[in-house]
Amino acid sequence: MSKRNNIILIGFMGSGKTTFGKWIAANKKMEFVDTDELIEKENGITISDIFASKGEVYFRNLETEMLNKLLERDTQNCVISVGGGLPVKEENRELLSQLGTVVYLWADADELVKRLIQDRFLQVVISKKRLIRLWMQEKRFMTVFLTLRLIRKI
């Protein structure tokens, strides 16, 4: 199977995946795809409602299913924005690498807090302290993940 010409944007929630992804898609004449939007459309329910009613594990499985569907559809020439936690699952990382070129968008914790504190769902679910703790965990994980990918390519 040849490498697909998709650009996949990963990063912490609020890192700018959707905003930057739409900009790239418009400027490169590519289609913009947001896996969270596809999941909401397919399930007829918001991500926050999925989390509330079925839990995170159920939602993470929906993310994996969506990646498999994008691969089955032979998705090409797209900028794909994925949920912030999607790459944490090892199976998803492999699927992402099959889907195209993965680009990690990074933002520092203070900037993320400024962006995310405006989200009413997150205000209820997550404190500033927890948000920074999650960001630190993801930063450590992504550093290891991206370093391993670079080593494999060399």
mmCIF file with all atom_site columns, C-alpha atoms in Angstrom:
data_model
loop_
_atom_site.group_PDB
_atom_site.id
_atom_site.type_symbol
_atom_site.label_atom_id
_atom_site.label_alt_id
_atom_site.label_comp_id
_atom_site.label_asym_id
_atom_site.label_entity_id
_atom_site.label_seq_id
_atom_site.pdbx_PDB_ins_code
_atom_site.Cartn_x
_atom_site.Cartn_y
_atom_site.Cartn_z
_atom_site.occupancy
_atom_site.B_iso_or_equiv
_atom_site.pdbx_formal_charge
_atom_site.auth_seq_id
_atom_site.auth_comp_id
_atom_site.auth_asym_id
_atom_site.auth_atom_id
_atom_site.pdbx_PDB_model_num
ATOM 1   C CA . MET A 1 1   ? 0.000   0.000  0.000  1.00 0.00 ? 1   MET A CA 1
ATOM 2   C CA . SER A 1 2   ? 1.416   3.382  -0.983 1.00 0.00 ? 2   SER A CA 1
ATOM 3   C CA . LYS A 1 3   ? 1.509   6.340  1.376  1.00 0.00 ? 3   LYS A CA 1
ATOM 4   C CA . ARG A 1 4   ? -1.614  8.491  1.140  1.00 0.00 ? 4   ARG A CA 1
ATOM 5   C CA . ASN A 1 5   ? -1.313  12.207 0.520  1.00 0.00 ? 5   ASN A CA 1
ATOM 6   C CA . ASN A 1 6   ? -3.307  13.219 3.600  1.00 0.00 ? 6   ASN A CA 1
ATOM 7   C CA . ILE A 1 7   ? -2.060  15.527 6.335  1.00 0.00 ? 7   ILE A CA 1
ATOM 8   C CA . ILE A 1 8   ? -3.165  14.401 9.783  1.00 0.00 ? 8   ILE A CA 1
ATOM 9   C CA . LEU A 1 9   ? -3.099  16.982 12.563 1.00 0.00 ? 9   LEU A CA 1
ATOM 10  C CA . ILE A 1 10  ? -2.686  15.738 16.119 1.00 0.00 ? 10  ILE A CA 1
ATOM 11  C CA . GLY A 1 11  ? -2.240  17.717 19.320 1.00 0.00 ? 11  GLY A CA 1
ATOM 12  C CA . PHE A 1 12  ? -3.809  18.568 22.634 1.00 0.00 ? 12  PHE A CA 1
ATOM 13  C CA . MET A 1 13  ? -7.355  19.927 22.626 1.00 0.00 ? 13  MET A CA 1
ATOM 14  C CA . GLY A 1 14  ? -7.171  23.633 21.848 1.00 0.00 ? 14  GLY A CA 1
ATOM 15  C CA . SER A 1 15  ? -3.833  23.363 20.017 1.00 0.00 ? 15  SER A CA 1
ATOM 16  C CA . GLY A 1 16  ? -5.392  24.716 16.812 1.00 0.00 ? 16  GLY A CA 1
ATOM 17  C CA . LYS A 1 17  ? -5.957  21.532 14.810 1.00 0.00 ? 17  LYS A CA 1
ATOM 18  C CA . THR A 1 18  ? -9.320  22.652 13.400 1.00 0.00 ? 18  THR A CA 1
ATOM 19  C CA . THR A 1 19  ? -8.369  26.276 12.754 1.00 0.00 ? 19  THR A CA 1
ATOM 20  C CA . PHE A 1 20  ? -5.015  25.447 11.183 1.00 0.00 ? 20  PHE A CA 1
ATOM 21  C CA . GLY A 1 21  ? -6.440  22.430 9.359  1.00 0.00 ? 21  GLY A CA 1
ATOM 22  C CA . LYS A 1 22  ? -9.144  24.503 7.656  1.00 0.00 ? 22  LYS A CA 1
ATOM 23  C CA . TRP A 1 23  ? -6.525  27.075 6.673  1.00 0.00 ? 23  TRP A CA 1
ATOM 24  C CA . ILE A 1 24  ? -4.208  24.457 5.148  1.00 0.00 ? 24  ILE A CA 1
ATOM 25  C CA . ALA A 1 25  ? -7.107  22.779 3.323  1.00 0.00 ? 25  ALA A CA 1
ATOM 26  C CA . ALA A 1 26  ? -8.278  26.060 1.808  1.00 0.00 ? 26  ALA A CA 1
ATOM 27  C CA . ASN A 1 27  ? -4.788  27.104 0.729  1.00 0.00 ? 27  ASN A CA 1
ATOM 28  C CA . LYS A 1 28  ? -3.760  23.709 -0.671 1.00 0.00 ? 28  LYS A CA 1
ATOM 29  C CA . LYS A 1 29  ? -7.144  22.920 -2.271 1.00 0.00 ? 29  LYS A CA 1
ATOM 30  C CA . MET A 1 30  ? -7.635  19.912 -0.027 1.00 0.00 ? 30  MET A CA 1
ATOM 31  C CA . GLU A 1 31  ? -10.731 18.693 1.797  1.00 0.00 ? 31  GLU A CA 1
ATOM 32  C CA . PHE A 1 32  ? -10.914 19.288 5.558  1.00 0.00 ? 32  PHE A CA 1
ATOM 33  C CA . VAL A 1 33  ? -12.074 16.345 7.691  1.00 0.00 ? 33  VAL A CA 1
ATOM 34  C CA . ASP A 1 34  ? -12.619 16.448 11.457 1.00 0.00 ? 34  ASP A CA 1
ATOM 35  C CA . THR A 1 35  ? -12.969 12.990 13.011 1.00 0.00 ? 35  THR A CA 1
ATOM 36  C CA . ASP A 1 36  ? -14.951 14.375 15.973 1.00 0.00 ? 36  ASP A CA 1
ATOM 37  C CA . GLU A 1 37  ? -17.472 15.963 13.572 1.00 0.00 ? 37  GLU A CA 1
ATOM 38  C CA . LEU A 1 38  ? -17.758 12.711 11.606 1.00 0.00 ? 38  LEU A CA 1
ATOM 39  C CA . ILE A 1 39  ? -18.379 10.754 14.825 1.00 0.00 ? 39  ILE A CA 1
ATOM 40  C CA . GLU A 1 40  ? -21.046 13.243 15.949 1.00 0.00 ? 40  GLU A CA 1
ATOM 41  C CA . LYS A 1 41  ? -22.769 13.142 12.555 1.00 0.00 ? 41  LYS A CA 1
ATOM 42  C CA . GLU A 1 42  ? -22.680 9.344  12.337 1.00 0.00 ? 42  GLU A CA 1
ATOM 43  C CA . ASN A 1 43  ? -23.973 8.865  15.892 1.00 0.00 ? 43  ASN A CA 1
ATOM 44  C CA . GLY A 1 44  ? -26.425 11.774 16.005 1.00 0.00 ? 44  GLY A CA 1
ATOM 45  C CA . ILE A 1 45  ? -25.020 12.927 19.351 1.00 0.00 ? 45  ILE A CA 1
ATOM 46  C CA . THR A 1 46  ? -22.323 15.341 20.522 1.00 0.00 ? 46  THR A CA 1
ATOM 47  C CA . ILE A 1 47  ? -18.936 14.178 21.793 1.00 0.00 ? 47  ILE A CA 1
ATOM 48  C CA . SER A 1 48  ? -19.705 15.585 25.249 1.00 0.00 ? 48  SER A CA 1
ATOM 49  C CA . ASP A 1 49  ? -22.976 13.612 25.313 1.00 0.00 ? 49  ASP A CA 1
ATOM 50  C CA . ILE A 1 50  ? -21.150 10.436 24.225 1.00 0.00 ? 50  ILE A CA 1
ATOM 51  C CA . PHE A 1 51  ? -18.680 10.936 27.099 1.00 0.00 ? 51  PHE A CA 1
ATOM 52  C CA . ALA A 1 52  ? -21.523 11.597 29.548 1.00 0.00 ? 52  ALA A CA 1
ATOM 53  C CA . SER A 1 53  ? -23.742 8.692  28.507 1.00 0.00 ? 53  SER A CA 1
ATOM 54  C CA . LYS A 1 54  ? -21.333 5.981  27.331 1.00 0.00 ? 54  LYS A CA 1
ATOM 55  C CA . GLY A 1 55  ? -17.926 6.974  28.716 1.00 0.00 ? 55  GLY A CA 1
ATOM 56  C CA . GLU A 1 56  ? -14.453 7.617  27.374 1.00 0.00 ? 56  GLU A CA 1
ATOM 57  C CA . VAL A 1 57  ? -13.603 3.997  26.470 1.00 0.00 ? 57  VAL A CA 1
ATOM 58  C CA . TYR A 1 58  ? -16.674 3.797  24.228 1.00 0.00 ? 58  TYR A CA 1
ATOM 59  C CA . PHE A 1 59  ? -15.728 7.092  22.563 1.00 0.00 ? 59  PHE A CA 1
ATOM 60  C CA . ARG A 1 60  ? -12.105 6.000  22.007 1.00 0.00 ? 60  ARG A CA 1
ATOM 61  C CA . ASN A 1 61  ? -13.418 2.880  20.254 1.00 0.00 ? 61  ASN A CA 1
ATOM 62  C CA . LEU A 1 62  ? -15.556 5.088  17.996 1.00 0.00 ? 62  LEU A CA 1
ATOM 63  C CA . GLU A 1 63  ? -12.389 7.015  17.095 1.00 0.00 ? 63  GLU A CA 1
ATOM 64  C CA . THR A 1 64  ? -10.633 3.797  16.082 1.00 0.00 ? 64  THR A CA 1
ATOM 65  C CA . GLU A 1 65  ? -13.648 2.759  14.003 1.00 0.00 ? 65  GLU A CA 1
ATOM 66  C CA . MET A 1 66  ? -13.615 6.140  12.257 1.00 0.00 ? 66  MET A CA 1
ATOM 67  C CA . LEU A 1 67  ? -9.925  5.806  11.335 1.00 0.00 ? 67  LEU A CA 1
ATOM 68  C CA . ASN A 1 68  ? -10.634 2.371  9.887  1.00 0.00 ? 68  ASN A CA 1
ATOM 69  C CA . LYS A 1 69  ? -13.519 3.806  7.849  1.00 0.00 ? 69  LYS A CA 1
ATOM 70  C CA . LEU A 1 70  ? -11.291 6.579  6.478  1.00 0.00 ? 70  LEU A CA 1
ATOM 71  C CA . LEU A 1 71  ? -8.765  3.940  5.412  1.00 0.00 ? 71  LEU A CA 1
ATOM 72  C CA . GLU A 1 72  ? -11.462 1.732  3.859  1.00 0.00 ? 72  GLU A CA 1
ATOM 73  C CA . ARG A 1 73  ? -12.815 4.718  1.902  1.00 0.00 ? 73  ARG A CA 1
ATOM 74  C CA . ASP A 1 74  ? -9.304  5.270  0.512  1.00 0.00 ? 74  ASP A CA 1
ATOM 75  C CA . THR A 1 75  ? -9.381  8.847  1.793  1.00 0.00 ? 75  THR A CA 1
ATOM 76  C CA . GLN A 1 76  ? -6.997  11.036 -0.248 1.00 0.00 ? 76  GLN A CA 1
ATOM 77  C CA . ASN A 1 77  ? -5.991  14.704 -0.501 1.00 0.00 ? 77  ASN A CA 1
ATOM 78  C CA . CYS A 1 78  ? -7.440  15.634 2.899  1.00 0.00 ? 78  CYS A CA 1
ATOM 79  C CA . VAL A 1 79  ? -6.357  17.527 5.965  1.00 0.00 ? 79  VAL A CA 1
ATOM 80  C CA . ILE A 1 80  ? -7.621  15.401 8.849  1.00 0.00 ? 80  ILE A CA 1
ATOM 81  C CA . SER A 1 81  ? -7.995  16.795 12.349 1.00 0.00 ? 81  SER A CA 1
ATOM 82  C CA . VAL A 1 82  ? -8.305  14.171 15.081 1.00 0.00 ? 82  VAL A CA 1
ATOM 83  C CA . GLY A 1 83  ? -9.385  14.334 18.701 1.00 0.00 ? 83  GLY A CA 1
ATOM 84  C CA . GLY A 1 84  ? -6.688  15.251 21.196 1.00 0.00 ? 84  GLY A CA 1
ATOM 85  C CA . GLY A 1 85  ? -6.632  11.843 22.883 1.00 0.00 ? 85  GLY A CA 1
ATOM 86  C CA . LEU A 1 86  ? -6.873  9.729  19.731 1.00 0.00 ? 86  LEU A CA 1
ATOM 87  C CA . PRO A 1 87  ? -3.102  9.147  19.255 1.00 0.00 ? 87  PRO A CA 1
ATOM 88  C CA . VAL A 1 88  ? -2.662  7.818  22.788 1.00 0.00 ? 88  VAL A CA 1
ATOM 89  C CA . LYS A 1 89  ? -4.080  4.440  21.699 1.00 0.00 ? 89  LYS A CA 1
ATOM 90  C CA . GLU A 1 90  ? -1.324  2.410  19.996 1.00 0.00 ? 90  GLU A CA 1
ATOM 91  C CA . GLU A 1 91  ? -3.678  0.960  17.378 1.00 0.00 ? 91  GLU A CA 1
ATOM 92  C CA . ASN A 1 92  ? -4.692  4.482  16.389 1.00 0.00 ? 92  ASN A CA 1
ATOM 93  C CA . ARG A 1 93  ? -1.073  5.565  15.943 1.00 0.00 ? 93  ARG A CA 1
ATOM 94  C CA . GLU A 1 94  ? -0.536  2.763  13.439 1.00 0.00 ? 94  GLU A CA 1
ATOM 95  C CA . LEU A 1 95  ? -3.749  3.662  11.587 1.00 0.00 ? 95  LEU A CA 1
ATOM 96  C CA . LEU A 1 96  ? -2.724  7.335  11.478 1.00 0.00 ? 96  LEU A CA 1
ATOM 97  C CA . SER A 1 97  ? 0.627   6.476  9.913  1.00 0.00 ? 97  SER A CA 1
ATOM 98  C CA . GLN A 1 98  ? -1.185  4.456  7.227  1.00 0.00 ? 98  GLN A CA 1
ATOM 99  C CA . LEU A 1 99  ? -3.552  7.346  6.571  1.00 0.00 ? 99  LEU A CA 1
ATOM 100 C CA . GLY A 1 100 ? -0.873  9.944  5.752  1.00 0.00 ? 100 GLY A CA 1
ATOM 101 C CA . THR A 1 101 ? 1.711   12.307 7.168  1.00 0.00 ? 101 THR A CA 1
ATOM 102 C CA . VAL A 1 102 ? 1.172   13.017 10.861 1.00 0.00 ? 102 VAL A CA 1
ATOM 103 C CA . VAL A 1 103 ? 1.886   16.553 12.101 1.00 0.00 ? 103 VAL A CA 1
ATOM 104 C CA . TYR A 1 104 ? 1.907   17.360 15.820 1.00 0.00 ? 104 TYR A CA 1
ATOM 105 C CA . LEU A 1 105 ? 0.655   20.851 16.748 1.00 0.00 ? 105 LEU A CA 1
ATOM 106 C CA . TRP A 1 106 ? 2.047   22.062 20.053 1.00 0.00 ? 106 TRP A CA 1
ATOM 107 C CA . ALA A 1 107 ? 0.860   24.911 22.271 1.00 0.00 ? 107 ALA A CA 1
ATOM 108 C CA . ASP A 1 108 ? 2.111   25.762 25.743 1.00 0.00 ? 108 ASP A CA 1
ATOM 109 C CA . ALA A 1 109 ? -0.078  25.170 28.792 1.00 0.00 ? 109 ALA A CA 1
ATOM 110 C CA . ASP A 1 110 ? -0.849  28.845 29.459 1.00 0.00 ? 110 ASP A CA 1
ATOM 111 C CA . GLU A 1 111 ? -2.113  29.333 25.901 1.00 0.00 ? 111 GLU A CA 1
ATOM 112 C CA . LEU A 1 112 ? -4.229  26.177 26.102 1.00 0.00 ? 112 LEU A CA 1
ATOM 113 C CA . VAL A 1 113 ? -5.798  27.285 29.371 1.00 0.00 ? 113 VAL A CA 1
ATOM 114 C CA . LYS A 1 114 ? -6.719  30.640 27.769 1.00 0.00 ? 114 LYS A CA 1
ATOM 115 C CA . ARG A 1 115 ? -8.302  28.900 24.795 1.00 0.00 ? 115 ARG A CA 1
ATOM 116 C CA . LEU A 1 116 ? -10.069 26.094 26.614 1.00 0.00 ? 116 LEU A CA 1
ATOM 117 C CA . ILE A 1 117 ? -11.401 28.003 29.608 1.00 0.00 ? 117 ILE A CA 1
ATOM 118 C CA . GLN A 1 118 ? -13.960 29.511 27.200 1.00 0.00 ? 118 GLN A CA 1
ATOM 119 C CA . ASP A 1 119 ? -15.467 26.081 26.478 1.00 0.00 ? 119 ASP A CA 1
ATOM 120 C CA . ARG A 1 120 ? -18.507 25.639 28.749 1.00 0.00 ? 120 ARG A CA 1
ATOM 121 C CA . PHE A 1 121 ? -18.326 21.822 28.672 1.00 0.00 ? 121 PHE A CA 1
ATOM 122 C CA . LEU A 1 122 ? -14.686 21.890 29.728 1.00 0.00 ? 122 LEU A CA 1
ATOM 123 C CA . GLN A 1 123 ? -15.360 24.450 32.468 1.00 0.00 ? 123 GLN A CA 1
ATOM 124 C CA . VAL A 1 124 ? -17.649 21.913 34.104 1.00 0.00 ? 124 VAL A CA 1
ATOM 125 C CA . VAL A 1 125 ? -15.542 18.817 33.465 1.00 0.00 ? 125 VAL A CA 1
ATOM 126 C CA . ILE A 1 126 ? -11.978 19.967 33.920 1.00 0.00 ? 126 ILE A CA 1
ATOM 127 C CA . SER A 1 127 ? -10.124 22.316 36.254 1.00 0.00 ? 127 SER A CA 1
ATOM 128 C CA . LYS A 1 128 ? -7.133  24.411 35.240 1.00 0.00 ? 128 LYS A CA 1
ATOM 129 C CA . LYS A 1 129 ? -4.885  22.224 37.416 1.00 0.00 ? 129 LYS A CA 1
ATOM 130 C CA . ARG A 1 130 ? -6.166  19.009 35.785 1.00 0.00 ? 130 ARG A CA 1
ATOM 131 C CA . LEU A 1 131 ? -5.831  20.553 32.314 1.00 0.00 ? 131 LEU A CA 1
ATOM 132 C CA . ILE A 1 132 ? -2.160  21.336 32.932 1.00 0.00 ? 132 ILE A CA 1
ATOM 133 C CA . ARG A 1 133 ? -1.590  17.827 34.341 1.00 0.00 ? 133 ARG A CA 1
ATOM 134 C CA . LEU A 1 134 ? -3.155  16.294 31.198 1.00 0.00 ? 134 LEU A CA 1
ATOM 135 C CA . TRP A 1 135 ? -1.030  18.572 29.013 1.00 0.00 ? 135 TRP A CA 1
ATOM 136 C CA . MET A 1 136 ? 2.143   17.464 30.818 1.00 0.00 ? 136 MET A CA 1
ATOM 137 C CA . GLN A 1 137 ? 1.218   13.791 30.366 1.00 0.00 ? 137 GLN A CA 1
ATOM 138 C CA . GLU A 1 138 ? 0.524   14.283 26.662 1.00 0.00 ? 138 GLU A CA 1
ATOM 139 C CA . LYS A 1 139 ? 3.718   16.284 26.176 1.00 0.00 ? 139 LYS A CA 1
ATOM 140 C CA . ARG A 1 140 ? 5.792   13.427 27.643 1.00 0.00 ? 140 ARG A CA 1
ATOM 141 C CA . PHE A 1 141 ? 3.893   10.844 25.582 1.00 0.00 ? 141 PHE A CA 1
ATOM 142 C CA . MET A 1 142 ? 4.160   12.778 22.306 1.00 0.00 ? 142 MET A CA 1
ATOM 143 C CA . THR A 1 143 ? 7.868   13.412 22.812 1.00 0.00 ? 143 THR A CA 1
ATOM 144 C CA . VAL A 1 144 ? 8.491   9.666  23.114 1.00 0.00 ? 144 VAL A CA 1
ATOM 145 C CA . PHE A 1 145 ? 6.090   8.818  20.267 1.00 0.00 ? 145 PHE A CA 1
ATOM 146 C CA . LEU A 1 146 ? 7.546   11.343 17.845 1.00 0.00 ? 146 LEU A CA 1
ATOM 147 C CA . THR A 1 147 ? 11.135  10.470 18.780 1.00 0.00 ? 147 THR A CA 1
ATOM 148 C CA . LEU A 1 148 ? 10.445  6.797  18.054 1.00 0.00 ? 148 LEU A CA 1
ATOM 149 C CA . ARG A 1 149 ? 8.904   7.694  14.689 1.00 0.00 ? 149 ARG A CA 1
ATOM 150 C CA . LEU A 1 150 ? 11.972  9.737  13.766 1.00 0.00 ? 150 LEU A CA 1
ATOM 151 C CA . ILE A 1 151 ? 14.350  6.954  14.802 1.00 0.00 ? 151 ILE A CA 1
ATOM 152 C CA . ARG A 1 152 ? 12.356  4.446  12.714 1.00 0.00 ? 152 ARG A CA 1
ATOM 153 C CA . LYS A 1 153 ? 12.642  6.699  9.630  1.00 0.00 ? 153 LYS A CA 1
ATOM 154 C CA . ILE A 1 154 ? 16.445  7.171  9.949  1.00 0.00 ? 154 ILE A CA 1
#
